[in-house]
Amino acid sequence: MKINILKKIGLMIFVGMGYLAHVHAASPLEGYWKSVDDRTGEDLSIIEVKKMPDGTYGGVILHRFAPPGGAVLTHCTKCPEPYKNKPLVGMQILSGFVEDPSKPNSFIHGKLLEPKSGKIFEGKGVLISDGRRFRLRGYVGVSILGRTHVWLKVNDPKAEINKK
């Protein structure tokens, strides 16, 4: 009887360690982020960032916020093909980001789709504030010719959406 209990306890510890190793292995970039307009400070979208099968990071819009006194932008009307006139919710707007091997918490070689203008930018980013903020730079050609957005980490996207 004691041996069976010890085996069960050992199995639970083994499974628990495997779970903790899996949780620990997730990149701090993975998760839910709120994008904020760098000019107005208004909430734009909730985006889910995941590590893709090819090892890069990509982000998909889960929710779009309405601007004060305005309507929610629902479709990518100014975007190039294959994004043109497609719904924004479910659209991948962040792709190809890889961890910078020379800088911790930095990501490079990405692409960003800016739904409002329909432009696609090269991108890089760095996690700041203990991983609670993602400073994302979109640019064409050289980084100095671009704009920086700061995304905010969101623990509970449903609660964030319901705030509005």
Short mmCIF file of C-alpha atoms in Angstrom, two decimals:
data_model
loop_
_atom_site.label_atom_id
_atom_site.label_comp_id
_atom_site.label_asym_id
_atom_site.label_seq_id
_atom_site.Cartn_x
_atom_site.Cartn_y
_atom_site.Cartn_z
CA MET A 1 0.00 0.00 0.00
CA LYS A 2 2.79 2.45 0.95
CA ILE A 3 4.65 1.64 -2.28
CA ASN A 4 1.59 2.48 -4.42
CA ILE A 5 1.16 5.83 -2.65
CA LEU A 6 4.86 6.64 -3.11
CA LYS A 7 4.62 5.74 -6.81
CA LYS A 8 1.61 8.03 -7.22
CA ILE A 9 3.35 10.89 -5.43
CA GLY A 10 6.46 10.38 -7.55
CA LEU A 11 4.37 10.40 -10.73
CA MET A 12 2.60 13.62 -9.68
CA ILE A 13 5.94 15.31 -8.96
CA PHE A 14 7.32 14.17 -12.33
CA VAL A 15 4.25 15.45 -14.20
CA GLY A 16 4.33 18.72 -12.25
CA MET A 17 8.00 19.27 -13.11
CA GLY A 18 7.24 18.66 -16.78
CA TYR A 19 4.45 21.21 -16.66
CA LEU A 20 6.67 23.79 -14.95
CA ALA A 21 9.41 23.22 -17.52
CA HIS A 22 6.87 23.81 -20.31
CA VAL A 23 5.58 27.01 -18.68
CA HIS A 24 9.11 28.26 -18.06
CA ALA A 25 10.11 27.57 -21.68
CA ALA A 26 7.52 29.95 -23.11
CA SER A 27 8.98 33.21 -24.37
CA PRO A 28 7.88 36.36 -22.56
CA LEU A 29 6.82 37.71 -25.98
CA GLU A 30 4.11 35.06 -26.21
CA GLY A 31 0.73 36.08 -24.89
CA TYR A 32 -1.81 38.85 -25.22
CA TRP A 33 -0.90 42.46 -25.95
CA LYS A 34 -2.87 45.68 -26.21
CA SER A 35 -1.72 48.01 -28.98
CA VAL A 36 -2.08 51.71 -28.31
CA ASP A 37 -2.07 54.56 -30.84
CA ASP A 38 1.27 56.34 -30.41
CA ARG A 39 -0.28 59.69 -31.35
CA THR A 40 -3.59 59.69 -29.45
CA GLY A 41 -2.98 57.16 -26.66
CA GLU A 42 -6.21 55.36 -27.57
CA ASP A 43 -6.48 51.57 -27.38
CA LEU A 44 -6.41 50.00 -30.85
CA SER A 45 -6.38 46.20 -30.64
CA ILE A 46 -5.82 43.11 -28.56
CA ILE A 47 -3.24 40.91 -30.28
CA GLU A 48 -2.20 37.37 -29.45
CA VAL A 49 1.49 36.66 -30.09
CA LYS A 50 2.61 33.05 -30.50
CA LYS A 51 5.74 31.21 -31.45
CA MET A 52 5.09 29.72 -34.87
CA PRO A 53 6.13 26.20 -36.01
CA ASP A 54 9.09 27.70 -37.92
CA GLY A 55 10.44 29.28 -34.69
CA THR A 56 9.42 32.85 -35.56
CA TYR A 57 6.86 34.92 -33.68
CA GLY A 58 3.58 36.07 -35.16
CA GLY A 59 0.64 38.08 -33.88
CA VAL A 60 -3.06 37.93 -34.73
CA ILE A 61 -5.71 40.54 -33.94
CA LEU A 62 -8.31 39.19 -31.50
CA HIS A 63 -10.27 42.40 -30.97
CA ARG A 64 -10.44 45.96 -32.33
CA PHE A 65 -11.50 48.89 -30.13
CA ALA A 66 -13.67 51.73 -31.40
CA PRO A 67 -12.07 55.17 -31.25
CA PRO A 68 -13.93 57.74 -29.12
CA GLY A 69 -16.94 58.89 -31.09
CA GLY A 70 -16.04 56.70 -34.06
CA ALA A 71 -16.68 53.32 -35.57
CA VAL A 72 -14.48 50.26 -35.23
CA LEU A 73 -12.20 49.65 -38.20
CA THR A 74 -13.34 46.14 -39.17
CA HIS A 75 -11.70 45.49 -42.55
CA CYS A 76 -8.30 46.20 -44.04
CA THR A 77 -9.55 48.44 -46.85
CA LYS A 78 -6.18 50.09 -47.60
CA CYS A 79 -4.10 46.92 -47.34
CA PRO A 80 -2.36 45.23 -50.26
CA GLU A 81 -3.34 41.75 -51.40
CA PRO A 82 -3.84 39.19 -49.88
CA TYR A 83 -5.08 41.34 -46.96
CA LYS A 84 -7.24 43.78 -48.95
CA ASN A 85 -10.82 44.03 -47.65
CA LYS A 86 -10.30 41.11 -45.26
CA PRO A 87 -11.64 41.24 -41.67
CA LEU A 88 -9.10 42.56 -39.19
CA VAL A 89 -10.14 40.20 -36.40
CA GLY A 90 -8.18 37.03 -37.08
CA MET A 91 -5.66 38.78 -39.34
CA GLN A 92 -1.96 38.22 -38.76
CA ILE A 93 -0.33 41.65 -38.45
CA LEU A 94 2.98 40.60 -36.90
CA SER A 95 5.18 37.97 -38.55
CA GLY A 96 8.71 36.68 -38.88
CA PHE A 97 10.15 38.05 -35.65
CA VAL A 98 13.10 36.11 -34.24
CA GLU A 99 15.00 36.52 -31.01
CA ASP A 100 18.16 38.60 -31.40
CA PRO A 101 20.99 36.29 -30.28
CA SER A 102 23.15 39.26 -29.27
CA LYS A 103 20.55 41.16 -27.21
CA PRO A 104 18.35 39.59 -24.53
CA ASN A 105 14.61 40.28 -24.85
CA SER A 106 15.09 41.76 -28.34
CA PHE A 107 13.39 40.61 -31.53
CA ILE A 108 14.44 41.36 -35.11
CA HIS A 109 13.71 40.65 -38.79
CA GLY A 110 9.95 40.97 -38.41
CA LYS A 111 7.16 42.40 -40.53
CA LEU A 112 4.31 44.59 -39.28
CA LEU A 113 1.03 45.30 -41.01
CA GLU A 114 -0.47 48.63 -39.94
CA PRO A 115 -4.23 48.17 -40.51
CA LYS A 116 -5.21 51.84 -40.62
CA SER A 117 -2.76 52.81 -43.40
CA GLY A 118 -2.49 49.36 -44.96
CA LYS A 119 1.30 49.62 -45.00
CA ILE A 120 3.68 46.77 -44.27
CA PHE A 121 6.82 47.69 -42.38
CA GLU A 122 10.00 45.94 -41.37
CA GLY A 123 10.11 45.60 -37.63
CA LYS A 124 12.12 45.04 -34.51
CA GLY A 125 11.23 45.21 -30.87
CA VAL A 126 12.42 44.90 -27.31
CA LEU A 127 10.64 43.81 -24.15
CA ILE A 128 10.91 46.43 -21.41
CA SER A 129 9.47 46.97 -17.92
CA ASP A 130 10.10 43.35 -16.89
CA GLY A 131 8.40 42.07 -20.04
CA ARG A 132 5.19 44.04 -19.43
CA ARG A 133 5.77 46.34 -22.42
CA PHE A 134 6.90 45.61 -25.97
CA ARG A 135 8.56 48.57 -27.68
CA LEU A 136 7.95 47.87 -31.34
CA ARG A 137 9.63 49.83 -34.14
CA GLY A 138 8.20 49.74 -37.66
CA TYR A 139 10.26 51.17 -40.50
CA VAL A 140 10.96 51.16 -44.22
CA GLY A 141 14.58 50.55 -45.16
CA VAL A 142 16.42 51.90 -42.12
CA SER A 143 15.19 51.94 -38.54
CA ILE A 144 15.74 55.67 -38.14
CA LEU A 145 12.94 56.27 -40.67
CA GLY A 146 10.09 54.78 -38.72
CA ARG A 147 7.73 54.93 -35.77
CA THR A 148 7.73 53.30 -32.39
CA HIS A 149 4.66 51.84 -30.70
CA VAL A 150 4.54 50.44 -27.18
CA TRP A 151 2.27 47.46 -26.62
CA LEU A 152 1.08 46.58 -23.13
CA LYS A 153 0.97 43.00 -21.84
CA VAL A 154 -2.56 41.85 -21.00
CA ASN A 155 -3.21 38.96 -18.61
CA ASP A 156 -6.93 38.67 -19.27
CA PRO A 157 -7.95 39.82 -22.77
CA LYS A 158 -11.68 39.35 -22.07
CA ALA A 159 -11.53 41.64 -19.04
CA GLU A 160 -9.58 44.21 -21.06
CA ILE A 161 -12.18 44.13 -23.85
CA ASN A 162 -15.05 44.45 -21.36
CA LYS A 163 -13.51 47.60 -19.80
CA LYS A 164 -14.54 49.60 -22.87
#
